[in-house]
mmCIF file of C-alpha atoms in Angstrom:
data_model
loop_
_atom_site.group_PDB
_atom_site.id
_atom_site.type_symbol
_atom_site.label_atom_id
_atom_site.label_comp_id
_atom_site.label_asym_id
_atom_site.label_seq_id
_atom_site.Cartn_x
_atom_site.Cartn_y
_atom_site.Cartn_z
ATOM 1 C CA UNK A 1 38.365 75.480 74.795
ATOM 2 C CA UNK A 2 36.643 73.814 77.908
ATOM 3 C CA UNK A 3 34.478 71.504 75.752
ATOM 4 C CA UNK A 4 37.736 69.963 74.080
ATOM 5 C CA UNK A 5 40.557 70.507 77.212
ATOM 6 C CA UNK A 6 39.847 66.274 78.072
ATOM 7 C CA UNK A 7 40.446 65.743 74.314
ATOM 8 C CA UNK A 8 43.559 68.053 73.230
ATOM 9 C CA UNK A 9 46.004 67.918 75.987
ATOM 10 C CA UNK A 10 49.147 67.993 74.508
ATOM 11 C CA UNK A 11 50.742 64.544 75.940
ATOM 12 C CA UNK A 12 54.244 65.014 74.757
ATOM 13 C CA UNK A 13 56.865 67.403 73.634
ATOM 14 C CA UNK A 14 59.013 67.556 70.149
ATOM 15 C CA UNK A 15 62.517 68.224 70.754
ATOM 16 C CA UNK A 16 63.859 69.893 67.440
ATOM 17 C CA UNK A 17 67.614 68.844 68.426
ATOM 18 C CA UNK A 18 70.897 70.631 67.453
ATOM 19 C CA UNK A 19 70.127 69.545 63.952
ATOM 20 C CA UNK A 20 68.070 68.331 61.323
ATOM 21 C CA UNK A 21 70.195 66.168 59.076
ATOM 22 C CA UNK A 22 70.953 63.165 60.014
ATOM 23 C CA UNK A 23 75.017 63.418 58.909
ATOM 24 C CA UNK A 24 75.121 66.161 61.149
ATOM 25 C CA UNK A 25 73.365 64.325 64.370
ATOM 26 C CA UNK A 26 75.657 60.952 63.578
ATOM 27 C CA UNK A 27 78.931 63.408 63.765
ATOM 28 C CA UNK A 28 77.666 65.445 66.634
ATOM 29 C CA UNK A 29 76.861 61.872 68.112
ATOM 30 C CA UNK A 30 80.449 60.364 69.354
ATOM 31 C CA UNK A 31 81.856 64.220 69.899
ATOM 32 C CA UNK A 32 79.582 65.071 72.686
ATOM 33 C CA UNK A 33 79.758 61.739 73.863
ATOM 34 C CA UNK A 34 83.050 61.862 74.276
ATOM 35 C CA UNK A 35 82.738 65.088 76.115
ATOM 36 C CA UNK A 36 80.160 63.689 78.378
ATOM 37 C CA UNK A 37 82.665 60.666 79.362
ATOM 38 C CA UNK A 38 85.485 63.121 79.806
ATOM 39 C CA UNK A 39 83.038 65.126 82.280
ATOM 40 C CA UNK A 40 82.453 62.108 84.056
ATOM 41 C CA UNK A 41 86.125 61.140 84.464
ATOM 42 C CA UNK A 42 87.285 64.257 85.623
ATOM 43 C CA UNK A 43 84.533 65.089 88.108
ATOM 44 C CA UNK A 44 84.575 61.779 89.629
ATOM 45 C CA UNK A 45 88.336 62.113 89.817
ATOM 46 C CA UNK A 46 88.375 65.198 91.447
ATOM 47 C CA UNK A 47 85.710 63.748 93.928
ATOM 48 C CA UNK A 48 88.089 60.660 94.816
ATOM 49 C CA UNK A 49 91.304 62.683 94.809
ATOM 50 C CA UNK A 50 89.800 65.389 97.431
ATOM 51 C CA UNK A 51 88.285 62.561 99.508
ATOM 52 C CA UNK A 52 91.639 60.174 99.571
ATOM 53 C CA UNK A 53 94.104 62.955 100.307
ATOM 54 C CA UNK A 54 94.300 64.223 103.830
ATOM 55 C CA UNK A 55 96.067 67.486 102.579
ATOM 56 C CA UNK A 56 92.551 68.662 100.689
ATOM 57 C CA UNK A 57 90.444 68.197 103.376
ATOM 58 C CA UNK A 58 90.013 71.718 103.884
ATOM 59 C CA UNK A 59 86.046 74.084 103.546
ATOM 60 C CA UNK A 60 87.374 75.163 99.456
ATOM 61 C CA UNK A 61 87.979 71.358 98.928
ATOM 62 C CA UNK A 62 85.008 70.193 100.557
ATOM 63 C CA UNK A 63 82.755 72.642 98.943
ATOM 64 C CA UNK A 64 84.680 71.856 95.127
ATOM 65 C CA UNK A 65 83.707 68.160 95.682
ATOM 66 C CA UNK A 66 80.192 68.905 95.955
ATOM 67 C CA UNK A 67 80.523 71.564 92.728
ATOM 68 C CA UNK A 68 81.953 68.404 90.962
ATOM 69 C CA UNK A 69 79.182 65.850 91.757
ATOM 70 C CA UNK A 70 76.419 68.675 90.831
ATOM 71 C CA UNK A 71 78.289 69.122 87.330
ATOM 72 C CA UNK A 72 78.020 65.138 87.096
ATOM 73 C CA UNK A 73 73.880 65.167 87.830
ATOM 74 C CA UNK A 74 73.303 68.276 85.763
ATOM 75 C CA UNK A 75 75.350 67.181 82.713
ATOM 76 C CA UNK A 76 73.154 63.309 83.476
ATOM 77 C CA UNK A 77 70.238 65.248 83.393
ATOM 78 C CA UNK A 78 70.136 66.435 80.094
ATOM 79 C CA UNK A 79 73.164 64.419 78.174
ATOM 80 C CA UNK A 80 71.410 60.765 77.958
ATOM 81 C CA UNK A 81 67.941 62.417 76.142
ATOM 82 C CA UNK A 82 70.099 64.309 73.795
ATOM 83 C CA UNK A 83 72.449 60.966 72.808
ATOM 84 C CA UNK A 84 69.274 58.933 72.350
ATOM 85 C CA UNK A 85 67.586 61.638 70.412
ATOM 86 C CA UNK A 86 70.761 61.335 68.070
ATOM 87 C CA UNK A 87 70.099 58.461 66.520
ATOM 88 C CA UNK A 88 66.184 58.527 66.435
ATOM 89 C CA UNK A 89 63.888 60.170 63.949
ATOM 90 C CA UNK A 90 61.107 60.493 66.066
ATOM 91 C CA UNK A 91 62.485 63.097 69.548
ATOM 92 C CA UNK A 92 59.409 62.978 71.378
ATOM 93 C CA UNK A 93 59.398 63.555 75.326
ATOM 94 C CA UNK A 94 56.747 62.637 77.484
ATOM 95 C CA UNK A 95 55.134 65.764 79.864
ATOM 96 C CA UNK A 96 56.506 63.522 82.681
ATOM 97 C CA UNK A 97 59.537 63.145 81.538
ATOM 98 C CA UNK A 98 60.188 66.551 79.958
ATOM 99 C CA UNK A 99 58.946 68.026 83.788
ATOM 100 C CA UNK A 100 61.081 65.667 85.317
ATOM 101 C CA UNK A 101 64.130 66.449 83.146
ATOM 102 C CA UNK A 102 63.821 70.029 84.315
ATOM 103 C CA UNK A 103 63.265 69.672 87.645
ATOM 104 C CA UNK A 104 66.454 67.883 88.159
ATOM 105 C CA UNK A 105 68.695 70.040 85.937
ATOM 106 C CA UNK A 106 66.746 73.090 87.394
ATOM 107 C CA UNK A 107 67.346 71.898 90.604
ATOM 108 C CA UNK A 108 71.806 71.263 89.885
ATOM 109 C CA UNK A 109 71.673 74.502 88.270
ATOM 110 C CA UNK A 110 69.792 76.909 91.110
ATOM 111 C CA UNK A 111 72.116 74.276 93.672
ATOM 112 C CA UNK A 112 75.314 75.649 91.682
ATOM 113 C CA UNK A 113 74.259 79.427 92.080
ATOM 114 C CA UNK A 114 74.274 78.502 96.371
ATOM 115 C CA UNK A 115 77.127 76.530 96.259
ATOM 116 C CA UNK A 116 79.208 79.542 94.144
ATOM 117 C CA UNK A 117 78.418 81.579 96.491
ATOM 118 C CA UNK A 118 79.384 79.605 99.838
ATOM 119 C CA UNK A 119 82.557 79.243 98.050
ATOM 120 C CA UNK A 120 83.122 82.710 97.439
ATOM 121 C CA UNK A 121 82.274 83.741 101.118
ATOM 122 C CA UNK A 122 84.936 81.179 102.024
ATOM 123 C CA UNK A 123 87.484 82.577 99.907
ATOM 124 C CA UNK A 124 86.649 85.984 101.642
ATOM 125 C CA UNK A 125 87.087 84.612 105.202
ATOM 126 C CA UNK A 126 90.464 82.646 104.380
ATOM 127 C CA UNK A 127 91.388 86.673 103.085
ATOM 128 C CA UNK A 128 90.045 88.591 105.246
ATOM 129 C CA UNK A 129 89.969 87.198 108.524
ATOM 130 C CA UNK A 130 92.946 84.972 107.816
ATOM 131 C CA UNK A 131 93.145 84.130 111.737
ATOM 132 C CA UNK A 132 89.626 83.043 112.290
ATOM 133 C CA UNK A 133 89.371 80.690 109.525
ATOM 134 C CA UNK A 134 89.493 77.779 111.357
ATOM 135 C CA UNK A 135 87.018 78.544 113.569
ATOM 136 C CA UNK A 136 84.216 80.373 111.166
ATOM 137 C CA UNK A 137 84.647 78.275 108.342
ATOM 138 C CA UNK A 138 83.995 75.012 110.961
ATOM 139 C CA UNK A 139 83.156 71.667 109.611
ATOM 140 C CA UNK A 140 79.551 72.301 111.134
ATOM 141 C CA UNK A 141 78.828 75.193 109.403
ATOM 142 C CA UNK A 142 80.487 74.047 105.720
ATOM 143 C CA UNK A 143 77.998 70.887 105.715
ATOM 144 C CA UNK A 144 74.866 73.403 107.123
ATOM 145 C CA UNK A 145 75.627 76.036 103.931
ATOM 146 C CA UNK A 146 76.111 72.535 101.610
ATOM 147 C CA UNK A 147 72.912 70.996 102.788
ATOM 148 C CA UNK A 148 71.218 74.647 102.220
ATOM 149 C CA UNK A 149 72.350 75.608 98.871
ATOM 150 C CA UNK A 150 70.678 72.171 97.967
ATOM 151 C CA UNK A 151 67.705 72.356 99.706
ATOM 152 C CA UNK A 152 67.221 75.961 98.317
ATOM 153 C CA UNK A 153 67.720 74.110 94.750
ATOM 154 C CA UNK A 154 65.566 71.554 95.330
ATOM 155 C CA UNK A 155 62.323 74.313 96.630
ATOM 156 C CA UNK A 156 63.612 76.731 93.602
ATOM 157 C CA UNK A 157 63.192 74.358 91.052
ATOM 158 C CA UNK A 158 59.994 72.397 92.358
ATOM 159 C CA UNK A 159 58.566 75.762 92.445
ATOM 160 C CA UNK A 160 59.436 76.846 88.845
ATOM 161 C CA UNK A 161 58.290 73.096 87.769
ATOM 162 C CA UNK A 162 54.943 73.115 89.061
ATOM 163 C CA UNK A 163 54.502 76.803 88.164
ATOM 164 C CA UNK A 164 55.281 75.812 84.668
ATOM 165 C CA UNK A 165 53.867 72.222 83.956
ATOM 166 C CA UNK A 166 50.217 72.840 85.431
ATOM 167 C CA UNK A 167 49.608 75.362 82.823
ATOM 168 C CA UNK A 168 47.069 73.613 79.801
ATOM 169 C CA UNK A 169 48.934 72.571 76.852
ATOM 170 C CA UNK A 170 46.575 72.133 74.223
ATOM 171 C CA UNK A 171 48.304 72.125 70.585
ATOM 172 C CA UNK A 172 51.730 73.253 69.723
ATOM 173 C CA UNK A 173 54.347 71.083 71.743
ATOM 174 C CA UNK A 174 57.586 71.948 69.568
ATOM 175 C CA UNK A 175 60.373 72.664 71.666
ATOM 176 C CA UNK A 176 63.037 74.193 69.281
ATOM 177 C CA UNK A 177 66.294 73.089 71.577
ATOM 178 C CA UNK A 178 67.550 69.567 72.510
ATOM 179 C CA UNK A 179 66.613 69.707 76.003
ATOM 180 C CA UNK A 180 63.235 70.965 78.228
ATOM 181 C CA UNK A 181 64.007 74.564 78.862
ATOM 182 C CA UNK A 182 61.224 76.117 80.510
ATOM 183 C CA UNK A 183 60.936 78.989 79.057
ATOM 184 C CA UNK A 184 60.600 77.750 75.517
ATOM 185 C CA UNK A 185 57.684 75.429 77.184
ATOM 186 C CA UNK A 186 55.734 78.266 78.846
ATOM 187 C CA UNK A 187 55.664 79.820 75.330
ATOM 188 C CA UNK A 188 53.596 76.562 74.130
ATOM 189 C CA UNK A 189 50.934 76.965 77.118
ATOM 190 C CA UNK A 190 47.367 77.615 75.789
ATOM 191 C CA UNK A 191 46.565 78.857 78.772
ATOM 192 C CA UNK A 192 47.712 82.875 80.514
ATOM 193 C CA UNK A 193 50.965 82.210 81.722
ATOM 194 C CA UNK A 194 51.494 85.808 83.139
ATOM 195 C CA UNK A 195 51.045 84.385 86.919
ATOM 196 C CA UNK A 196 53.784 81.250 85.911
ATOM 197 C CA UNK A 197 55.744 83.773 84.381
ATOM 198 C CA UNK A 198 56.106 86.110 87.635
ATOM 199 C CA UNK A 199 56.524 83.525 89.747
ATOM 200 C CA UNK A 200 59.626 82.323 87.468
ATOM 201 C CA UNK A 201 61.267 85.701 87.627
ATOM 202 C CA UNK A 202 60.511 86.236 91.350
ATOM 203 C CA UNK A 203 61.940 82.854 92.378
ATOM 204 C CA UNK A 204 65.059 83.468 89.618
ATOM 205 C CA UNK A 205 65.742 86.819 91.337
ATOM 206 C CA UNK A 206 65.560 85.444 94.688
ATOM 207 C CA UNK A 207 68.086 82.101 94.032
ATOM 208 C CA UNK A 208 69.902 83.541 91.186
ATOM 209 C CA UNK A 209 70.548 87.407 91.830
ATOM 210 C CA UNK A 210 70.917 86.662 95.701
ATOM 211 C CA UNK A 211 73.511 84.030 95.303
ATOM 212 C CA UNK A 212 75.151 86.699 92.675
ATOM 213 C CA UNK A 213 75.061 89.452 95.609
ATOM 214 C CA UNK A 214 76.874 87.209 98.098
ATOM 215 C CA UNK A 215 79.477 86.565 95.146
ATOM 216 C CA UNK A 216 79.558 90.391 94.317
ATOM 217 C CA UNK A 217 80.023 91.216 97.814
ATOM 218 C CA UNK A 218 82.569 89.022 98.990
ATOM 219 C CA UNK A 219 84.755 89.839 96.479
ATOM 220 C CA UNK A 220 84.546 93.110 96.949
ATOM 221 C CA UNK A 221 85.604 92.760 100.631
ATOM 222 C CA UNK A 222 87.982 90.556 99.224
ATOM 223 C CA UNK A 223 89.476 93.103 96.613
ATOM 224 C CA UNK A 224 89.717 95.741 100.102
ATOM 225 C CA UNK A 225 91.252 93.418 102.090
ATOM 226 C CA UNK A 226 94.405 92.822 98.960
ATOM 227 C CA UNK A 227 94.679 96.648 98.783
ATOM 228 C CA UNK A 228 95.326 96.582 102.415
ATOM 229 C CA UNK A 229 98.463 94.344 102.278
ATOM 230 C CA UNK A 230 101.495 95.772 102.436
ATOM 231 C CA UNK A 231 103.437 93.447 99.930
ATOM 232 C CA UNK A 232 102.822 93.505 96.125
ATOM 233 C CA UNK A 233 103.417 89.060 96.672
ATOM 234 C CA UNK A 234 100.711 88.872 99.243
ATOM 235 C CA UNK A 235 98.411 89.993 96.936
ATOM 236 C CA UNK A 236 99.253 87.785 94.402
ATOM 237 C CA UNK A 237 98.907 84.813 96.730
ATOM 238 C CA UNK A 238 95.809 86.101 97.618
ATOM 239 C CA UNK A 239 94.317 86.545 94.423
ATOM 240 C CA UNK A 240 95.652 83.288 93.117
ATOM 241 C CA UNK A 241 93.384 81.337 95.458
ATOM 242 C CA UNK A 242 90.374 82.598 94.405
ATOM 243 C CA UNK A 243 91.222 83.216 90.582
ATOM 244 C CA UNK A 244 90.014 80.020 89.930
ATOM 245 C CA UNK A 245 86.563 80.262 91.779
ATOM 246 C CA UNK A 246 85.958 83.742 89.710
ATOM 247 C CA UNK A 247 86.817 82.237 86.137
ATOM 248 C CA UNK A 248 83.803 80.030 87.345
ATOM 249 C CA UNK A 249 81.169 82.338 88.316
ATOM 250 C CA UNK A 250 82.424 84.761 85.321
ATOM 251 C CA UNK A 251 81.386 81.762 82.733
ATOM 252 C CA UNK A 252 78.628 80.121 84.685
ATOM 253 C CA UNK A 253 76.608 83.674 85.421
ATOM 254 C CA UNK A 254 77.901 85.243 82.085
ATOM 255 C CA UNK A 255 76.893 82.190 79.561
ATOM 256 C CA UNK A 256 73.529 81.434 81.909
ATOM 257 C CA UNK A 257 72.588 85.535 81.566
ATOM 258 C CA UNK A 258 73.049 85.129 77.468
ATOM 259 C CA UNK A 259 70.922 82.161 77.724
ATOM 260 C CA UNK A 260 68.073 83.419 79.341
ATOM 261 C CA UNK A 261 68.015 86.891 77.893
ATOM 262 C CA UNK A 262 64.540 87.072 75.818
ATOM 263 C CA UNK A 263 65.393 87.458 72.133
ATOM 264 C CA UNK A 264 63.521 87.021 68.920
ATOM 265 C CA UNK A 265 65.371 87.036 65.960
ATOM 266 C CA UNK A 266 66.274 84.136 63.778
ATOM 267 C CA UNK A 267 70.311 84.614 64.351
ATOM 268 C CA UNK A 268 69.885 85.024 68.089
ATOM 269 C CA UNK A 269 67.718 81.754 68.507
ATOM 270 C CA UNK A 270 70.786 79.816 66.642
ATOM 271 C CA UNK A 271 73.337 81.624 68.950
ATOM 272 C CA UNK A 272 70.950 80.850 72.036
ATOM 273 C CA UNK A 273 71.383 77.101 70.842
ATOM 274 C CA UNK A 274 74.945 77.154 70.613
ATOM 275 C CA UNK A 275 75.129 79.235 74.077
ATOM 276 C CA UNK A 276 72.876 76.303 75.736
ATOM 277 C CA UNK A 277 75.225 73.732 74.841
ATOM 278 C CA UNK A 278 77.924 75.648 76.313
ATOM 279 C CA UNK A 279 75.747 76.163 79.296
ATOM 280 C CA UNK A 280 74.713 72.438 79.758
ATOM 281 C CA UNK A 281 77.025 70.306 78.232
ATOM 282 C CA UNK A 282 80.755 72.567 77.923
ATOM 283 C CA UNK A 283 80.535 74.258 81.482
ATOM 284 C CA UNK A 284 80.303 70.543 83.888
ATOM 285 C CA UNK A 285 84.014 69.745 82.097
ATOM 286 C CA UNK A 286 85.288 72.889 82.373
ATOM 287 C CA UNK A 287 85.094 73.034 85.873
ATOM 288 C CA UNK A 288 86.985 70.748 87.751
ATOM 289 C CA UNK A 289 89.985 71.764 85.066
ATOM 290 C CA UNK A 290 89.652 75.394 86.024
ATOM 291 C CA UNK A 291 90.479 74.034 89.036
ATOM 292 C CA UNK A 292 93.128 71.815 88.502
ATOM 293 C CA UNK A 293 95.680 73.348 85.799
ATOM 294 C CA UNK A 294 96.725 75.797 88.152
ATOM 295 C CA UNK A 295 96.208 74.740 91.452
ATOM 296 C CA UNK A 296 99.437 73.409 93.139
ATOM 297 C CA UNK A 297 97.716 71.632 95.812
ATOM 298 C CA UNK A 298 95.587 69.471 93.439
ATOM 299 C CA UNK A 299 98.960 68.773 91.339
ATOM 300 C CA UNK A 300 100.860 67.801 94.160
ATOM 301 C CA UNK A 301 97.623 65.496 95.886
ATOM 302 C CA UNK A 302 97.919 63.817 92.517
ATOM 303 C CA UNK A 303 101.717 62.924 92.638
ATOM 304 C CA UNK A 304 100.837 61.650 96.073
ATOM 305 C CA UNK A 305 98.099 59.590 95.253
ATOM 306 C CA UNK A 306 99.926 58.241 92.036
ATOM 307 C CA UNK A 307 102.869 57.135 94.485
ATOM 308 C CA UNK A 308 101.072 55.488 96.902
ATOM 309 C CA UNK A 309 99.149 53.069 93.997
ATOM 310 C CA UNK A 310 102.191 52.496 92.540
ATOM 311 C CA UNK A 311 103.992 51.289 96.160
ATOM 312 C CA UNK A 312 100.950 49.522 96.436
ATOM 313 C CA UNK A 313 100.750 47.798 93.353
ATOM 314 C CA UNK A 314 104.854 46.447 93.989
#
């Protein structure tokens, strides 16, 4: 193996794709594109619409603009490969670029699991201490936990990058999804990768099971501070401003867990697939209209917005 490691370095990937037939990829081709543009539109909306309307510049708002630009960069991160692989035969990825592409979509992702949970420890202070708000939840201390959650991405997923790309790749390089998921790489490594594979699961359980904690926690002081209430309709306010954040988290942790649990058999690896694209291309458009349907505030911002371009435009 050391005699040949300068000769058989593996210097690109396969990606196997959603499909093999051709018909398939060419129909697959304008739907997800479609969905990707439609991500896009309504993140980047939601962005301008928050920053343009003095009534949503409140810590939920402010934090919901940054979930909708990471949903923009993680959907980018993977969405352009996969549309390009579409209509080639060849879906090769370069080490660099197949390390690169996870890095950044590693890096939205482990962001994401931060961000969730600064949201949900604002949505227990604007319950629970409904009087101190204001002063907790300060503009200083909302741009501190922003800048945190992504420099705790950006350490996570440099760490589970390295840990996984300086392992010797020697032979196989098939990657049987249509993006660079790591663990599907490790498995290719001719080389131990017990050490990579510890470190992975330490740093996972450290970003991704912390960040769950916070969540789990806040609701539940949350869910003590609506029993306290003495009106049945103060609950229901309360519980309608964060309904929106848990739908979230449910589908975000829920698909990711399903993802990442290991499985083996034939039917599972298709129903990982089809759990991966609702993990990394279905979840970024989902979120800002989790948000939206049902929030009045957004609604109303809208209506404002819309009224003052159209007095503008007479």
């Amino acid at each position: 193996m050391e005699e040949d490691r300068n000769h058989t370095s593996a210097a690109m990937f396969v990606l196997l794709g959603l499909s093999d037939e051709k018909k398939v990829q060419l129909i697959l081709f304008p739907i997800f594109l479609g969905i990707y543009l439609l991500t896009l539109v309504w993140n980047l909306g939601l962005i301008i619409l928050i920053r343009m309307d003095s009534h949503l510049h409140t810590p939920m708002y402010f934090f919901l603009s940054f979930l909708s630009f990471l949903d923009i960069c993680y959907s980018s991160s993977t969405n352009p490969r996969m549309f390009s692989d579409f209509l080639k035969d060849e879906k090769t990825v370069s080490f660099i670029a197949c390390a690169t592409q996870y890095f950044l979509a590693s890096w939205m992702a482990q962001t994401e699991c931060c961000l969730l949970a600064a949201m949900a420890y604002d949505r227990y202070v604007a319950i629970g201490r409904p009087l101190q708000y204001s002063a907790i939840m300060a503009p200083g201390l909302c741009q501190k936990m922003v800048v945190g959650a992504y420099a705790s991405g950006f350490l996570g997923s440099l760490v589970q990058t390295v840990s996984c790309f300086h392992l010797y790749y020697c032979g196989p390089n098939i990657i049987p999804n249509f993006y660079c998921d790591i663990t599907q790489i490790i498995s290719l490594s001719c080389s131990n990768p017990f050490i990579s594979q510890m470190i992975l699961l330490l740093e996972a359980s450290f970003i991704g099971f912390s960040s769950f904690l916070v969540i789990f926690l806040s609701y539940g002081f949350i869910a003590a501070s609506m029993l306290k209430m003495s009106s049945i309709k103060g609950s229901a306010k309360a519980f309608n401003t964060c309904a929106s954040h848990l739908a979230v988290v449910t589908i975000f942790y829920g698909t990711g867990f399903s993802v990442y649990l290991p499985s083996s058999s034939n039917h599972s690896k298709k129903q990982n697939k089809v759990l991966s694209v609702f993990y990394v291309i279905l979840i970024p458009m989902l979120n800002p209209l989790i948000y939206s349907l049902r929030n009045k505030e957004i609604k109303e911002a809208l209506k404002r917005v819309v009224n003052m371009a159209t007095h503008l435009f007479q």
